Amino acid sequence: MTASVQETGHGAGQPRFAVFPSRRPGSVGPGMSGAALLVTLGACLPIGFIVWVAIQSGWPLVWALVFRPRVGELLVNTLLLVAFTLPLCILFSVGLAWITERSNLPGARIWSWLVVAPLAIPAFVHSYAWVSFIPSLNGLFAAVLVSTLAYVPFLYLPVAATLRRLDPSLEEAAASLGHAPLAVFIKVVVPQLRLAICGGGLLVALHLLAEFGLYVMVRFDTFTTAIVAQFQSAYNGPAANMLAGVLALCCFTFLGLEILLRGRERYARVGSGVARSLPAAPLRVWTAPALAFCAGWVALAVGVPIVTLFGWLLHGGTSVWNAGEIAPAVFETLLFAGVGAVLATLSALPIAWLSIRAPGPVQRVIEGLNYAVGSLPGVVVALSLVTITVRIAMPLYQTVVTVLLAYVLLFLPRAIVSLRASLAQAPVELEQAAASLGRSPLNALWTVTVRLAAPGAAAGMALVALGIVNELTATQMLAPNGARTLATAFWAHSSELDYAAAAPYALLMIILSLPLTGLLHAQTRRRAAP
Amino acid sequence: MSGILQLNMVSKRYGRVQALDAINLRVEAGSRLAIVGPSGSGKTTLLRMVAGFDTPDSGTVQLGETCLATPVSFVPAHLRDIGIVSQDGALFPHLSIAQNIGFGLPKDTPGRDKEIAQLLEMVGLEQHMLARKPDEISGGQQQRVALARALARRPRLMLLDEPFSALDTGLRASTRRAVADLLSARGITTVLVTHDQGEALSFADQVAVMRDGRILQAGDPRDLYLRPDSPFVAAFLGDALILEATIRDGQAQTRLGSIATATATVPRPATIVLRPEQIVLQPGREGGEGCVARIAAVEFGGAGSLVTLELVGPFADGGPAVVLHRNGLADLRVGDIVSLSVVGAAHVFPAGD
């Protein structure tokens, strides 16, 4: 521990000195670095598990389990799903973002909220609505349709934010150089959307790999559905584990692809000064088609789930509102979401702190590892925790501790991103200024940094809670016997085709998610303000 | 081919703000006009109307024989053949310098690469920069590339929207000279918007001063400087000593004494303006014929000093102190007594101002 020598100043004659243990304001102590390392090691458990199982199984078994027709089928299905869904998501999100952000569409602000609204509806509730609306809906077409409707907001949010903060002088310069509006859009606007499209596209791709409930409902096999099926029929046998390994490889491939496509280009504004906001483009004769497009989209992405849901609620009447079943599910969901969000945020703190206060190669490796682990689907994380608890920590198997650990592993990147942004609001210089004004380092930390970072951290916590409320796969595989969240209760009823009984749980999930979705939308708008 | 730019009764309102109020303006072919005014005076709005980035509520914009904007028609920006260089250059960050310069040139232009290289050379940059990205060159170089990019299409009119304001002082002067020379050599009609009156006076053949969406005065830079129509124009175009006076026998009777005027003869109350270079300070009481003052403060600023004078003796009237800019080398100390005399004639503002 370092020590500082301070003059006490109250001796007569000769100055007297006292030695105080000290923490320099804004410094990163070994404790914080150690904690960051510890969290990262913990986060690497699932990757370690995949490697460990592969080594234990031996190469011949790994070969036999990986290179078989079934894996080929799943791979083709998964790649087809991504190949069709991703371009559609990009097309619709860019179109909707341009119309709502850059044109003079009547009620653009309201449309923008409505386009983001599907985020409040869990993906498996989307498919529940569509399947009960059109029972014959199944296979690749259904999977692409429902995935596109459910996941467009993941791309819409970053694309809309980028469009809002683009420097208008670039488009004006292109126009003054003789380029028509469409050419300006293609040559100047689209290249600047590349980062947003890459980031949002990766998020969509990872969700396509990780989603379970949606594809079971539309009877479309992916790696995730196959792993859960294997797990349910043969527990955690090597077949499920190897599928999880291939799935993890797919995730890392998408991560690598995103890095490759993103490139090293710089898209930030060149020059100084503050960018103006661009005047809205007049739609003129295109106003009606644009309104029809937005209305059609909202009808499919929000209208169908909501109308179907209320249809089932009406059909079920009061009998489906069984307080004895619903109240505990709400309580357990809120408990898991609250505790999980706090734990994930606390775990993210040392990594986010290191990222802002001591950036460097080691910190970048730590952060990168956490993002890589965070890209793993819930099913992989759950399977690894089942294996680990069964083999070396049996008392923890199917306990609340394991579920919470899974939540931390799954939502750590989300917490890191939010915390990092909020810590950046409190630069070290402010803490140093407080110290120079007589505050002790801890007092300066509390009164300046914590106060400034708290709103962002709380918003981050809310986003993690939103993820936990809608989490199905890991909760289903790890929750203690008898434990029921809204998601697992919904799934239990809808799996038995009792859609009416499932409806209240779906509605409650949506009601819980709505304010958090609103928060996410508002946060993105605020950050993107020019 | 450059053309005459004409604006007739152009108005624009944003909500409650009247950004442009019945603007009339004419810029001769091949000449350079500078529009100056404080922030919010409407000068950038005016430029955007000409560029085609915004539509006027009323009035017409005409370039040569082409009507660019009327109440019933509007030529979009990409069809106007008008180049623009903005405050930060607006270079496309995802394109190289060569791609930026060639952005407005069709791909099948014969000798396209050669022309890009020539344009780069013309703006005083070296060929090895062609492959660089905008964030790899300095601010001054970015401005030059932006100019080369705008020149590539051989525009009929060039609009410069405070293009030198982001540059440091030394670079600003050299870039401004280079740009002025280049535009003159090509005979391109140019409109510069700036809030820097020195820049406007040195760059342009004609200067227009704007305030609250109106053009207060337009004309030859020297004429505007020496014969402003209002105290605002006088103060905006440079340091000015503005005094209340009574005109009698071609002389302005002021608190500094009697000062000759250039034009006014009819006896009346008036406001006059003196430029700092017209006022001579001499140490002691005996040097000048004019009034006597005590130096109350000197703010040394390198090349110049700001001197605050309190009138003393028979001239002490309890009025505000007189503040003048002087050469920084002048040996002026607080408490010194100086006499003030005026060289040349004072300009009398037209009646009513």
Short mmCIF file of C-alpha atoms in Angstrom, two decimals, chain A residues 196-415:
data_model
loop_
_atom_site.label_atom_id
_atom_site.label_comp_id
_atom_site.label_asym_id
_atom_site.label_seq_id
_atom_site.Cartn_x
_atom_site.Cartn_y
_atom_site.Cartn_z
CA ALA A 196 -24.30 0.71 -36.78
CA ILE A 197 -25.35 -1.99 -39.25
CA CYS A 198 -22.39 -4.20 -38.30
CA GLY A 199 -23.05 -3.82 -34.55
CA GLY A 200 -26.82 -4.24 -34.81
CA GLY A 201 -26.42 -7.07 -37.32
CA LEU A 202 -24.14 -8.95 -34.95
CA LEU A 203 -26.71 -8.56 -32.19
CA VAL A 204 -29.44 -9.96 -34.43
CA ALA A 205 -27.24 -12.85 -35.60
CA LEU A 206 -26.38 -13.79 -32.01
CA HIS A 207 -30.06 -13.71 -31.06
CA LEU A 208 -30.88 -15.94 -34.03
CA LEU A 209 -28.30 -18.44 -32.77
CA ALA A 210 -29.40 -18.25 -29.14
CA GLU A 211 -33.20 -18.18 -29.42
CA PHE A 212 -34.99 -21.31 -28.33
CA GLY A 213 -38.71 -20.74 -27.75
CA LEU A 214 -39.42 -18.94 -31.02
CA TYR A 215 -38.11 -21.80 -33.20
CA VAL A 216 -39.68 -24.61 -31.17
CA MET A 217 -43.07 -22.92 -31.64
CA VAL A 218 -42.65 -22.69 -35.44
CA ARG A 219 -41.10 -26.16 -35.58
CA PHE A 220 -37.80 -25.08 -37.06
CA ASP A 221 -34.68 -26.86 -35.81
CA THR A 222 -31.59 -24.84 -34.96
CA PHE A 223 -28.55 -25.70 -32.87
CA THR A 224 -30.19 -24.29 -29.76
CA THR A 225 -33.44 -26.22 -30.10
CA ALA A 226 -31.47 -29.40 -30.87
CA ILE A 227 -29.22 -28.94 -27.81
CA VAL A 228 -32.21 -28.49 -25.50
CA ALA A 229 -33.88 -31.54 -27.06
CA GLN A 230 -30.70 -33.58 -26.52
CA PHE A 231 -30.44 -32.30 -22.97
CA GLN A 232 -34.03 -33.19 -22.18
CA SER A 233 -33.73 -36.68 -23.66
CA ALA A 234 -30.22 -37.64 -22.65
CA TYR A 235 -29.36 -35.13 -19.90
CA ASN A 236 -25.92 -33.58 -20.51
CA GLY A 237 -24.47 -36.25 -22.72
CA PRO A 238 -21.54 -35.61 -25.04
CA ALA A 239 -23.84 -35.10 -28.05
CA ALA A 240 -25.43 -32.00 -26.53
CA ASN A 241 -22.04 -30.75 -25.39
CA MET A 242 -20.50 -31.08 -28.84
CA LEU A 243 -23.45 -29.30 -30.43
CA ALA A 244 -22.87 -26.54 -27.89
CA GLY A 245 -19.24 -26.44 -29.00
CA VAL A 246 -20.26 -25.98 -32.66
CA LEU A 247 -22.77 -23.32 -31.63
CA ALA A 248 -20.08 -21.47 -29.68
CA LEU A 249 -17.83 -21.63 -32.76
CA CYS A 250 -20.66 -20.12 -34.86
CA CYS A 251 -20.93 -17.26 -32.35
CA PHE A 252 -17.20 -16.58 -32.45
CA THR A 253 -17.27 -16.73 -36.26
CA PHE A 254 -19.95 -14.01 -36.32
CA LEU A 255 -17.92 -11.95 -33.85
CA GLY A 256 -14.86 -12.26 -36.10
CA LEU A 257 -16.90 -11.43 -39.19
CA GLU A 258 -18.25 -8.31 -37.55
CA ILE A 259 -14.75 -7.14 -36.65
CA LEU A 260 -13.62 -7.86 -40.22
CA LEU A 261 -16.55 -6.01 -41.84
CA ARG A 262 -16.35 -3.10 -39.43
CA GLY A 263 -12.75 -2.58 -40.50
CA ARG A 264 -10.55 0.18 -39.22
CA GLU A 265 -12.38 3.00 -40.98
CA ARG A 266 -13.05 6.19 -39.12
CA TYR A 267 -16.55 7.57 -39.52
CA ALA A 268 -16.50 10.29 -36.91
CA ARG A 269 -16.92 13.86 -38.01
CA VAL A 270 -13.77 15.47 -39.39
CA GLY A 271 -13.13 19.05 -38.37
CA SER A 272 -14.20 21.08 -35.40
CA GLY A 273 -17.41 22.67 -34.24
CA VAL A 274 -20.82 21.27 -33.46
CA ALA A 275 -22.84 19.53 -36.13
CA ARG A 276 -26.20 21.03 -37.07
CA SER A 277 -29.29 18.90 -37.30
CA LEU A 278 -30.46 18.28 -40.84
CA PRO A 279 -33.86 19.59 -41.90
CA ALA A 280 -36.40 16.81 -42.48
CA ALA A 281 -36.65 15.66 -46.08
CA PRO A 282 -40.07 16.46 -47.55
CA LEU A 283 -41.92 13.26 -48.51
CA ARG A 284 -44.55 15.08 -50.62
CA VAL A 285 -46.34 12.41 -52.72
CA TRP A 286 -44.55 9.68 -50.79
CA THR A 287 -46.19 10.64 -47.50
CA ALA A 288 -49.09 8.20 -47.90
CA PRO A 289 -46.90 5.22 -48.96
CA ALA A 290 -44.48 5.97 -46.08
CA LEU A 291 -47.34 6.08 -43.61
CA ALA A 292 -48.72 2.85 -45.03
CA PHE A 293 -45.31 1.20 -44.72
CA CYS A 294 -44.92 2.22 -41.07
CA ALA A 295 -48.51 1.29 -40.24
CA GLY A 296 -48.15 -2.08 -41.96
CA TRP A 297 -44.96 -2.79 -40.08
CA VAL A 298 -46.43 -1.85 -36.71
CA ALA A 299 -49.56 -3.90 -37.47
CA LEU A 300 -47.43 -7.00 -38.06
CA ALA A 301 -44.80 -6.50 -35.35
CA VAL A 302 -47.01 -5.10 -32.59
CA GLY A 303 -50.61 -5.47 -33.74
CA VAL A 304 -50.62 -9.23 -34.36
CA PRO A 305 -49.03 -10.16 -30.98
CA ILE A 306 -51.20 -7.75 -29.01
CA VAL A 307 -54.48 -8.58 -30.79
CA THR A 308 -53.81 -12.33 -30.50
CA LEU A 309 -52.85 -11.98 -26.87
CA PHE A 310 -56.01 -10.08 -26.00
CA GLY A 311 -58.01 -12.57 -28.07
CA TRP A 312 -56.72 -15.39 -25.87
CA LEU A 313 -57.30 -13.36 -22.72
CA LEU A 314 -60.92 -12.75 -23.76
CA HIS A 315 -61.28 -16.40 -24.66
CA GLY A 316 -59.84 -17.51 -21.33
CA GLY A 317 -61.95 -15.08 -19.31
CA THR A 318 -61.30 -14.69 -15.59
CA SER A 319 -60.44 -18.35 -15.09
CA VAL A 320 -56.92 -17.89 -16.55
CA TRP A 321 -56.08 -15.25 -13.93
CA ASN A 322 -55.12 -17.73 -11.24
CA ALA A 323 -53.59 -15.55 -8.53
CA GLY A 324 -52.17 -18.55 -6.70
CA GLU A 325 -50.03 -19.36 -9.73
CA ILE A 326 -49.41 -15.94 -11.20
CA ALA A 327 -48.40 -14.04 -8.05
CA PRO A 328 -45.48 -16.36 -7.17
CA ALA A 329 -44.32 -16.26 -10.80
CA VAL A 330 -44.32 -12.45 -10.76
CA PHE A 331 -42.52 -12.43 -7.40
CA GLU A 332 -39.85 -14.88 -8.52
CA THR A 333 -39.35 -13.05 -11.83
CA LEU A 334 -38.86 -9.73 -10.06
CA LEU A 335 -36.58 -11.33 -7.49
CA PHE A 336 -34.40 -13.00 -10.14
CA ALA A 337 -34.39 -9.84 -12.26
CA GLY A 338 -33.53 -7.54 -9.33
CA VAL A 339 -30.82 -9.67 -7.73
CA GLY A 340 -29.42 -10.74 -11.12
CA ALA A 341 -29.18 -7.13 -12.28
CA VAL A 342 -27.39 -6.02 -9.09
CA LEU A 343 -24.94 -8.95 -9.27
CA ALA A 344 -24.22 -8.40 -12.97
CA THR A 345 -23.63 -4.68 -12.38
CA LEU A 346 -21.34 -5.32 -9.42
CA SER A 347 -19.39 -7.88 -11.45
CA ALA A 348 -19.13 -5.43 -14.35
CA LEU A 349 -17.86 -2.61 -12.13
CA PRO A 350 -14.16 -3.57 -11.95
CA ILE A 351 -14.00 -4.23 -15.70
CA ALA A 352 -15.77 -0.99 -16.61
CA TRP A 353 -13.63 0.92 -14.09
CA LEU A 354 -10.45 -0.49 -15.61
CA SER A 355 -11.70 0.33 -19.09
CA ILE A 356 -12.22 4.02 -18.25
CA ARG A 357 -9.53 4.69 -15.69
CA ALA A 358 -6.68 2.44 -16.88
CA PRO A 359 -7.15 1.58 -20.54
CA GLY A 360 -4.41 -0.56 -22.02
CA PRO A 361 -3.69 -3.88 -23.75
CA VAL A 362 -4.47 -6.04 -20.69
CA GLN A 363 -7.75 -4.21 -20.09
CA ARG A 364 -8.69 -4.65 -23.76
CA VAL A 365 -8.06 -8.42 -23.54
CA ILE A 366 -10.16 -8.61 -20.36
CA GLU A 367 -13.01 -6.66 -21.93
CA GLY A 368 -12.81 -8.62 -25.20
CA LEU A 369 -12.98 -11.95 -23.35
CA ASN A 370 -16.08 -10.80 -21.52
CA TYR A 371 -17.79 -9.73 -24.74
CA ALA A 372 -16.88 -13.06 -26.37
CA VAL A 373 -18.36 -14.99 -23.44
CA GLY A 374 -21.41 -12.75 -23.47
CA SER A 375 -22.06 -13.72 -27.07
CA LEU A 376 -22.59 -17.34 -26.04
CA PRO A 377 -26.23 -18.46 -26.10
CA GLY A 378 -28.04 -19.18 -22.84
CA VAL A 379 -28.18 -22.85 -23.69
CA VAL A 380 -24.36 -23.14 -23.83
CA VAL A 381 -23.93 -21.29 -20.55
CA ALA A 382 -26.67 -23.35 -18.89
CA LEU A 383 -25.25 -26.63 -20.14
CA SER A 384 -21.80 -25.73 -18.87
CA LEU A 385 -23.15 -24.82 -15.44
CA VAL A 386 -25.14 -28.07 -15.27
CA THR A 387 -22.00 -30.06 -16.07
CA ILE A 388 -19.83 -28.11 -13.63
CA THR A 389 -22.28 -28.29 -10.73
CA VAL A 390 -23.03 -31.98 -11.30
CA ARG A 391 -19.35 -32.92 -11.48
CA ILE A 392 -17.70 -30.68 -8.91
CA ALA A 393 -20.33 -28.73 -6.94
CA MET A 394 -23.37 -30.95 -6.62
CA PRO A 395 -24.97 -28.98 -3.75
CA LEU A 396 -25.28 -26.01 -6.12
CA TYR A 397 -27.04 -28.00 -8.85
CA GLN A 398 -30.49 -26.57 -9.65
CA THR A 399 -30.27 -23.86 -7.02
CA VAL A 400 -30.93 -20.13 -7.17
CA VAL A 401 -27.15 -19.55 -6.99
CA THR A 402 -26.58 -21.33 -10.30
CA VAL A 403 -29.43 -19.47 -12.02
CA LEU A 404 -28.07 -16.14 -10.81
CA LEU A 405 -24.55 -17.11 -11.92
CA ALA A 406 -25.95 -17.88 -15.38
CA TYR A 407 -27.63 -14.47 -15.50
CA VAL A 408 -24.37 -12.77 -14.55
CA LEU A 409 -22.47 -14.64 -17.28
CA LEU A 410 -25.17 -13.92 -19.89
CA PHE A 411 -25.73 -10.26 -19.15
CA LEU A 412 -22.26 -9.14 -18.07
CA PRO A 413 -21.46 -7.39 -21.41
CA ARG A 414 -24.74 -5.46 -21.27
CA ALA A 415 -23.84 -4.25 -17.77
#
